[in-house]
Coordinates of C-alpha atoms in Angstrom, one line a residue:
M186 CA 2.5 -4.4 -5.4
K187 CA 4.4 -4.8 -2.0
R188 CA 1.6 -2.6 -0.4
L189 CA -1.5 -4.0 -2.2
L190 CA -4.5 -4.9 0.4
A191 CA -5.6 -8.4 1.5
A192 CA -8.1 -9.5 3.5
T193 CA -5.5 -10.9 5.9
L194 CA -4.0 -7.3 6.5
V195 CA -4.1 -6.0 10.0
A196 CA -4.5 -3.1 11.6
L197 CA -3.6 -1.4 15.5
A198 CA -6.0 -0.4 18.0
A199 CA -4.0 2.5 19.0
P200 CA -3.8 5.2 16.9
A201 CA -0.3 5.1 15.2
F202 CA -0.9 8.9 14.0
A203 CA -1.2 12.0 16.0
A204 CA -5.0 12.2 16.5
H205 CA -6.9 14.8 14.1
E206 CA -10.1 16.4 15.7
G207 CA -12.5 16.2 12.6
P208 CA -15.6 14.7 11.5
A209 CA -16.6 11.7 13.1
S210 CA -17.4 9.9 10.0
L211 CA -16.7 10.1 6.1
D212 CA -20.6 11.0 5.6
A213 CA -20.0 13.7 8.2
A214 CA -17.0 15.0 6.5
L215 CA -18.9 15.1 2.9
A216 CA -22.0 17.2 4.9
Q217 CA -19.4 19.6 6.3
G218 CA -17.7 20.3 3.2
K219 CA -21.2 21.2 1.7
R220 CA -22.2 22.9 4.0
E221 CA -19.3 24.9 4.9
H222 CA -18.2 24.9 0.6
K223 CA -15.0 23.6 1.4
P224 CA -13.0 20.2 -0.4
V225 CA -12.9 17.1 1.7
L226 CA -9.8 15.4 1.8
V227 CA -9.7 12.0 2.9
D228 CA -7.0 9.9 3.9
F229 CA -7.6 6.2 3.4
Q230 CA -4.9 4.5 5.7
A231 CA -4.3 1.9 8.6
V232 CA -2.3 1.5 11.1
W233 CA -0.3 -1.5 9.7
C234 CA 0.6 0.8 6.6
Y235 CA 4.4 1.7 6.6
S236 CA 3.8 3.9 3.9
C237 CA 1.3 5.8 6.4
Y238 CA 4.2 6.0 8.9
F239 CA 6.3 7.8 6.5
M240 CA 3.3 10.3 5.8
A241 CA 2.4 10.8 9.4
S242 CA 6.4 11.4 10.3
H243 CA 7.8 13.3 7.5
V244 CA 4.8 14.7 5.5
L245 CA 1.5 15.4 7.6
N246 CA 3.0 17.9 9.8
G247 CA 4.5 21.3 10.4
K248 CA 3.1 24.5 8.7
E249 CA 2.1 23.3 5.1
W250 CA 0.0 20.8 7.1
T251 CA -1.5 23.6 9.0
D252 CA -2.4 25.5 6.4
L253 CA -4.1 22.6 4.3
N254 CA -6.2 21.9 7.1
T255 CA -7.5 25.7 6.8
K256 CA -8.6 24.7 3.3
V257 CA -10.0 21.3 3.7
I258 CA -12.2 19.2 5.8
F259 CA -9.7 16.3 6.5
Y260 CA -11.2 12.9 7.2
E261 CA -9.0 10.0 8.4
A262 CA -10.4 6.4 6.8
D263 CA -9.2 3.6 9.0
A264 CA -9.1 0.6 6.5
D265 CA -10.1 -2.0 9.1
Q266 CA -13.4 -0.1 10.0
P267 CA -16.3 -1.2 8.3
A268 CA -17.9 2.3 7.7
D269 CA -14.5 3.4 5.7
K270 CA -13.9 0.1 4.2
A271 CA -17.3 0.3 2.4
W272 CA -16.0 3.8 1.2
M273 CA -12.8 2.2 -0.2
T274 CA -15.4 -0.5 -1.9
K275 CA -17.3 2.5 -3.2
W276 CA -14.5 4.4 -4.4
N277 CA -12.1 1.7 -5.8
V278 CA -9.6 2.3 -3.4
H279 CA -6.6 -0.7 -3.4
F280 CA -3.8 1.0 -2.3
L281 CA -2.8 2.3 1.0
P282 CA -2.3 5.3 1.5
T283 CA -4.4 6.9 -0.9
Y284 CA -5.6 10.6 -0.7
V285 CA -8.9 11.6 -2.5
A286 CA -10.2 15.0 -3.0
I287 CA -13.8 15.6 -3.2
G288 CA -15.1 18.7 -4.0
P289 CA -18.0 20.5 -2.3
D290 CA -20.5 19.5 -5.1
G291 CA -19.8 16.2 -4.4
E292 CA -17.3 15.3 -7.4
E293 CA -13.9 13.8 -7.2
L294 CA -11.3 16.0 -7.5
G295 CA -8.6 13.7 -7.9
R296 CA -6.8 11.7 -5.9
I297 CA -2.9 10.7 -4.8
L298 CA -1.5 7.1 -4.4
A299 CA 1.2 5.9 -2.2
E300 CA 3.4 8.0 -0.2
R301 CA 5.4 11.1 -1.1
P302 CA 8.1 13.5 -0.5
R303 CA 6.9 16.7 1.3
D304 CA 7.4 19.2 -1.3
T305 CA 6.0 16.7 -4.0
F306 CA 2.9 16.1 -1.7
Y307 CA 1.9 19.3 -1.0
K308 CA 2.3 20.4 -5.0
E309 CA 0.2 17.7 -5.9
V310 CA -2.5 18.4 -3.5
G311 CA -2.5 21.8 -4.8
G312 CA -3.0 20.9 -7.7
L313 CA -6.3 18.5 -7.0
L314 CA -8.0 21.5 -4.9
S315 CA -7.4 24.0 -7.9
G316 CA -9.8 21.5 -9.8
D317 CA -7.8 20.8 -12.8
A318 CA -7.7 16.9 -12.0
R319 CA -11.2 16.6 -12.1
L320 CA -12.1 14.1 -14.7
S321 CA -15.2 16.2 -16.1
K322 CA -12.5 19.0 -17.0
Q323 CA -10.5 16.4 -18.4
K324 CA -12.6 15.2 -20.6
A325 CA -14.2 18.6 -21.8
D326 CA -10.6 19.6 -22.3
A327 CA -9.6 16.1 -24.2
A328 CA -12.5 16.5 -26.2
K329 CA -11.2 20.1 -27.6
G330 CA -8.2 17.7 -29.1
S331 CA -5.9 18.7 -26.1
L332 CA -3.4 14.9 -26.2
A333 CA -2.0 16.3 -22.8
S334 CA -5.8 15.8 -21.4
V335 CA -6.6 12.6 -23.1
A336 CA -3.4 11.8 -21.3
D337 CA -4.7 12.8 -17.8
V338 CA -7.9 11.3 -18.2
L339 CA -6.3 7.8 -19.2
D340 CA -3.8 8.7 -16.0
T341 CA -7.1 9.3 -14.0
Y342 CA -8.8 5.9 -14.8
Q343 CA -5.3 4.5 -13.7
L344 CA -5.8 6.0 -10.3
R345 CA -8.9 5.0 -9.7
Y346 CA -8.3 1.1 -11.2
Q347 CA -10.5 1.2 -13.9
G348 CA -8.8 -0.1 -16.5
T349 CA -12.0 -1.4 -18.6
E350 CA -13.5 2.0 -18.2
G351 CA -10.6 4.1 -19.3
M352 CA -10.1 2.0 -22.4
A353 CA -14.0 2.2 -22.9
W354 CA -13.8 6.1 -22.7
F355 CA -10.4 6.2 -24.7
D356 CA -12.7 4.2 -27.9
T357 CA -15.6 6.7 -27.9
L358 CA -12.9 9.4 -29.3
P359 CA -13.0 10.0 -33.2
P360 CA -10.6 8.0 -34.8
M361 CA -8.8 11.3 -35.9
V362 CA -7.9 11.9 -32.5
R363 CA -7.5 8.4 -31.5
N364 CA -5.0 7.9 -34.1
V365 CA -3.0 11.1 -33.5
S366 CA -3.0 10.5 -29.8
D367 CA -1.5 7.0 -30.3
K368 CA 1.7 8.7 -31.2
D369 CA 2.5 10.4 -28.1
K370 CA 4.4 9.2 -25.9
R371 CA 2.3 10.0 -22.6
V372 CA -0.9 8.4 -24.0
A373 CA 0.4 5.4 -25.5
L374 CA 2.3 4.9 -21.5
A375 CA -1.1 5.8 -20.3
K376 CA -3.1 3.3 -22.4
Q377 CA -0.3 0.6 -21.5
R378 CA -0.7 1.0 -17.6
L379 CA -4.5 0.5 -18.3
L380 CA -4.1 -2.5 -20.2
L381 CA -2.0 -3.9 -17.3
L382 CA -5.1 -3.0 -15.2
Q383 CA -7.1 -5.0 -17.0
A384 CA -4.4 -8.0 -17.5
K385 CA -4.2 -8.2 -13.8
E386 CA -7.9 -8.7 -13.0
K387 CA -8.1 -11.3 -15.5
K388 CA -5.1 -12.7 -14.2
D389 CA -3.5 -13.1 -18.0
N390 CA 0.1 -13.3 -17.4
A391 CA 1.4 -13.2 -21.2
A392 CA -1.2 -10.3 -20.9
I393 CA 0.7 -8.4 -17.8
A394 CA 4.7 -9.6 -19.2
A395 CA 3.7 -7.6 -22.5
A396 CA 2.2 -4.2 -21.0
A397 CA 4.8 -3.8 -18.2
T398 CA 7.9 -4.6 -20.3
K399 CA 6.4 -1.5 -22.4
I400 CA 5.6 0.5 -19.5
L401 CA 9.1 -0.2 -18.4
D402 CA 10.5 1.3 -21.3
G403 CA 9.0 4.4 -20.3
N404 CA 10.2 7.3 -17.9
I405 CA 7.7 6.1 -15.2
G406 CA 9.6 7.7 -12.2
C407 CA 9.1 6.3 -8.9
D408 CA 6.6 3.7 -9.9
R409 CA 9.4 1.7 -11.5
P410 CA 9.6 -1.1 -8.7
Y411 CA 5.6 -1.6 -8.7
V412 CA 5.9 -2.1 -12.5
L413 CA 8.5 -4.4 -12.4
D414 CA 7.6 -6.3 -9.8
D415 CA 4.3 -7.1 -12.0
L416 CA 6.7 -8.2 -14.6
I417 CA 9.0 -10.7 -11.9
G418 CA 5.3 -12.4 -11.1
A419 CA 3.8 -12.5 -14.0
T420 CA 7.1 -14.7 -15.8
E421 CA 7.3 -16.9 -12.0
T422 CA 6.0 -19.9 -14.2
R423 CA 8.0 -19.8 -17.3
H424 CA 10.9 -21.9 -18.1
P425 CA 14.2 -20.5 -16.9
D426 CA 15.6 -19.4 -20.2
S427 CA 12.4 -17.8 -21.2
R428 CA 12.2 -15.5 -17.5
T429 CA 15.7 -14.7 -17.9
A430 CA 15.2 -13.0 -21.4
A431 CA 12.2 -11.2 -20.4
L432 CA 13.6 -9.8 -17.0
S433 CA 17.5 -9.4 -18.0
P434 CA 16.9 -6.1 -19.5
Q435 CA 15.7 -4.8 -16.8
K436 CA 18.9 -5.3 -14.5
A437 CA 20.9 -2.3 -15.4
P438 CA 17.8 -0.1 -15.5
Y439 CA 16.7 -1.0 -12.2
E440 CA 20.2 -0.7 -10.8
Q441 CA 20.6 2.8 -12.4
F442 CA 17.2 3.7 -10.4
I443 CA 18.3 2.6 -7.1
A444 CA 21.5 4.6 -7.2
T445 CA 20.1 7.4 -8.2
Q446 CA 16.1 7.6 -6.7
V447 CA 16.8 5.3 -3.6
Y448 CA 20.4 5.0 -2.4
T449 CA 21.4 8.9 -1.9
A450 CA 21.2 11.6 0.4
T451 CA 17.6 12.9 0.0
P452 CA 16.0 10.0 -2.3
A453 CA 13.5 11.1 -4.8
C454 CA 11.1 7.9 -4.2
A455 CA 9.5 7.9 -0.9
D456 CA 8.7 4.2 -1.0
Q457 CA 12.2 2.7 0.1
R458 CA 10.8 -0.9 1.0
S459 CA 9.2 -1.6 -2.8
A460 CA 12.6 -0.6 -4.2
V461 CA 14.4 -2.7 -2.3
L462 CA 12.3 -5.9 -2.3
T463 CA 11.9 -5.3 -6.0
A464 CA 15.7 -5.4 -6.8
A465 CA 16.2 -8.6 -3.9
D466 CA 13.5 -10.3 -6.1
L467 CA 15.0 -9.3 -9.4
D468 CA 18.0 -11.0 -8.2
A469 CA 16.7 -13.9 -7.1
A470 CA 14.7 -14.6 -10.4
L471 CA 17.8 -14.4 -12.0
G472 CA 19.6 -17.0 -9.9
D473 CA 21.8 -14.4 -8.7
H474 CA 21.5 -15.2 -4.7
E475 CA 24.6 -13.4 -3.9
G476 CA 23.1 -10.2 -5.3
E477 CA 19.9 -10.8 -3.5
Q478 CA 21.8 -10.6 -0.4
A479 CA 23.9 -7.9 -1.0
V480 CA 20.8 -5.5 -1.7
L481 CA 19.5 -6.8 1.5
R482 CA 22.2 -6.5 3.5
K483 CA 22.9 -3.0 2.0
A484 CA 19.3 -1.7 2.9
I485 CA 19.8 -3.2 6.4
D486 CA 23.0 -1.4 7.1
L487 CA 21.8 2.0 5.7
S488 CA 18.5 1.5 8.2
R489 CA 20.5 1.1 11.1
E490 CA 22.9 3.7 10.5
K491 CA 20.1 6.1 10.1
L492 CA 17.8 5.1 13.1
H493 CA 21.4 5.6 15.6
G494 CA 19.8 2.6 17.8
D495 CA 16.2 4.8 18.2
L496 CA 13.7 2.6 16.7
R497 CA 11.2 5.5 17.7
S498 CA 12.5 7.9 15.6
D499 CA 11.4 7.0 11.9
R500 CA 9.0 4.6 12.5
N501 CA 8.6 3.8 8.6
L502 CA 12.5 2.9 8.4
A503 CA 12.4 0.4 11.7
D504 CA 9.5 -1.3 9.9
N505 CA 11.3 -1.6 6.5
L506 CA 14.5 -3.1 8.7
R507 CA 12.5 -5.7 10.0
V508 CA 11.1 -6.6 6.4
Y509 CA 14.8 -6.8 5.3
L510 CA 15.6 -9.1 7.7
V511 CA 12.5 -11.2 7.2
R512 CA 13.4 -11.6 3.8
A513 CA 17.2 -12.1 4.2
K514 CA 16.1 -14.7 6.6
A515 CA 18.4 -13.4 9.3
G516 CA 16.4 -15.1 12.3
D517 CA 18.5 -14.0 15.1
E518 CA 18.6 -10.3 14.2
L519 CA 15.2 -10.4 13.4
D520 CA 14.3 -12.2 16.7
T521 CA 16.2 -9.2 18.6
L522 CA 14.6 -6.3 16.8
E523 CA 10.7 -7.5 17.1
K524 CA 11.3 -7.8 20.8
Q525 CA 12.5 -4.1 20.6
L526 CA 9.8 -2.9 18.2
I527 CA 7.5 -4.7 20.7
A528 CA 8.8 -2.5 24.0
A529 CA 9.1 0.5 21.3
Y530 CA 5.6 0.8 20.8
P531 CA 4.0 -0.5 23.3
D532 CA 0.1 0.5 23.1
D533 CA 0.5 -1.0 19.7
Y534 CA -1.0 -4.2 18.8
V535 CA 1.0 -5.2 15.4
Y536 CA 4.5 -6.2 16.5
S537 CA 3.0 -8.6 19.3
Y538 CA 1.0 -10.1 16.6
R539 CA 3.9 -10.5 14.4
Y540 CA 6.0 -11.7 16.7
G541 CA 3.7 -14.1 18.1
R542 CA 2.7 -15.4 14.6
R543 CA 6.2 -16.0 13.5
L544 CA 6.7 -18.4 16.5
V545 CA 4.0 -19.9 15.9
E546 CA 4.8 -20.7 12.5
K547 CA 7.9 -22.1 13.1
G548 CA 6.5 -24.7 15.6
D549 CA 6.3 -22.9 18.7
A550 CA 2.9 -22.2 19.5
A551 CA 4.0 -22.0 23.6
G552 CA 6.1 -19.2 23.2
G553 CA 3.9 -17.4 20.3
L554 CA 0.6 -17.5 22.0
P555 CA 1.5 -15.3 25.3
Y556 CA 2.5 -12.6 22.3
L557 CA -0.8 -13.2 20.2
D558 CA -3.0 -13.1 23.3
A559 CA -1.6 -9.7 24.7
A560 CA -2.1 -8.7 20.4
A561 CA -5.9 -9.5 21.2
T562 CA -6.4 -6.8 23.8
K563 CA -5.2 -4.1 21.4
A564 CA -7.0 -5.2 18.2
Y565 CA -10.0 -4.5 16.9
G566 CA -12.8 -4.5 13.6
A567 CA -11.2 -6.9 10.5
N568 CA -7.6 -7.5 12.3
R569 CA -9.3 -9.0 15.2
F570 CA -10.3 -12.4 12.9
T571 CA -6.5 -12.2 12.1
V572 CA -5.3 -12.3 15.7
A573 CA -7.9 -14.9 16.4
T574 CA -6.6 -17.1 13.9
F575 CA -3.5 -17.5 14.9
R576 CA -4.5 -17.8 18.5
V577 CA -7.1 -20.8 17.5
K578 CA -4.0 -22.7 15.8
A579 CA -1.3 -22.0 18.7
L580 CA -4.4 -23.2 21.4
R581 CA -5.0 -26.3 18.9
A582 CA -1.7 -27.5 18.5
L583 CA -1.4 -27.3 22.3
H584 CA -4.6 -29.4 22.7
R585 CA -6.6 -26.5 24.4
D586 CA -9.3 -26.8 22.0
G587 CA -12.1 -25.7 24.6
E588 CA -9.9 -22.2 24.8
A589 CA -10.2 -22.2 21.2
K590 CA -13.7 -22.2 20.7
K591 CA -14.1 -19.9 23.0
V592 CA -11.5 -17.6 21.1
V593 CA -13.9 -18.1 18.1
A594 CA -17.3 -17.5 20.0
E595 CA -16.2 -14.1 21.6
T596 CA -14.6 -12.8 18.2
I597 CA -17.6 -13.3 15.9
A598 CA -19.8 -12.3 18.8
A599 CA -17.8 -9.0 18.9
E600 CA -17.2 -8.4 15.1
G601 CA -19.3 -11.2 13.4
K602 CA -22.0 -8.9 12.1
A603 CA -19.9 -6.4 9.9
F604 CA -17.1 -9.3 9.1
P605 CA -19.8 -12.2 8.0
E606 CA -16.9 -13.7 5.6
Q607 CA -13.9 -13.4 8.2
S608 CA -16.6 -14.9 10.8
K609 CA -17.3 -18.0 8.6
K610 CA -13.2 -18.2 8.2
L611 CA -12.5 -17.8 11.7
Q612 CA -15.2 -20.6 12.3
E613 CA -13.5 -23.0 9.6
S614 CA -10.2 -22.6 11.4
L615 CA -11.6 -24.7 14.1
A616 CA -11.5 -27.7 12.3
A617 CA -8.7 -26.8 9.6
A618 CA -6.2 -26.5 12.7
G619 CA -6.6 -29.7 14.1

C-alpha cells in the first residue's frame, strides 16, 4: 500500500491541521469518555500523511464535524510521538489515517481506515457509534447463524490487521455454519482478505498473489489499488511471461476503475494518489512505458488544473502533484514545485527536508544541507532522526565530520531515550556515511 507506515516516514513540527482543544493524552481522553459516558474517537494521523491532509481539508470541518464533536471525546494521535505510537502498537494500527472509536466501557466500537469522501465518513462514524460494529455484538449475531455477521466479524479482523486471529475464529464455527458460509460471496471475500494479511506477514509471494487475484475478482470498491499493488509486488521476481500472465487480466478492470472512480467530477474514491500510482505501476510491470507516462501526465495536468496555481488551496492535491512529478522523473518541474511548496508552507519541515534530501541523494550535498538544517529546526520526535541522518550524510560528504558528530550527539540527547532503535541507527550512520 502506498501509505503503510515505515520507520523512515517523517512528520512536521508545526501542526498540519486545525488545532483541536481536548485531552492532553489518549489516556486522558479514555478517562474523560468513561467519566462523561461518551465514546472516544481517536484520529491516528501524522503531518506527513497526505491522506490526513485530505481529511483535514475536506471532511473534518463544517456542521457535521461540529455536531460530531458534541457526541464524542475527540483525540488527535500523532504517529511520531512516543506515547501515541505506543497506542498504535497496542491497537495494531498500521495505516494512516485510522479512526478508532472506543466506548465508555473501553470496548472498541470499530474503526475506519484511510480517507473517505465527506458523506461516506459521517455515515460510517454514525454506524460505529451505534454500537453495531462492536466485535462482541458481531460474534454474538454470527453465533445465531447470521452469515452477514460472519462476514462482519471477518471484516473487523481485517481492519485490525489480525489475519491469523480472524481465521482462527472462523475455524471455531460449527462445520455446518462454515460450510454454508463458504458459499456466501461476502464471507468468501472476507476470508481471502485475511489470507492475504497472513501471506503478507509471512512474505509468501505465491500466497499473496493467489489471494490478491481472488480478491480482485470481487467487488472491493476503493480498495482495488491497494490489493492490485500487492499483486504487482508479489509477482516482481517472476519470469516476465509469468508476470504478464498474472497481471494482464487486471488491465481492463483497472482502467474501468480509474475512469469511473477517479477521473470524474466527483470521485467516489478519496485516495487519488494510490489509484494513479498503481495504474502507473501496472503499466510499468507490463512493459507499457508510454502508458505509464501517459497516466502520470494526465494526473499532473488534472492536479494543476484543479489547484489553479494556489498550492495552499488543497494541500492533499498539491502533495499528490509533487509525487506524480517524482514518479514521472520530471526533474525541472519538480525542482520548481518543491521550492514553491517550501514557500507555501514556511512553518513546516517536510518540504525543506524532502528537497534537501533529494539534492543530497543527487550528489549535491552543499546545495541540500541548508534545506536540511532548516528542516531540523522544526522536526521533533521520530522524524528528528530522519532529518539528522541526511544532515550527517551531507556533512560527511563535505568532510565536516566534527559537525556530523555534533548532530548525532544532539539528536540522541534530545530524543534517544524514547527512540533507542533510531538512536542506534543514527550512531551507525556516522561510519556508514564515511
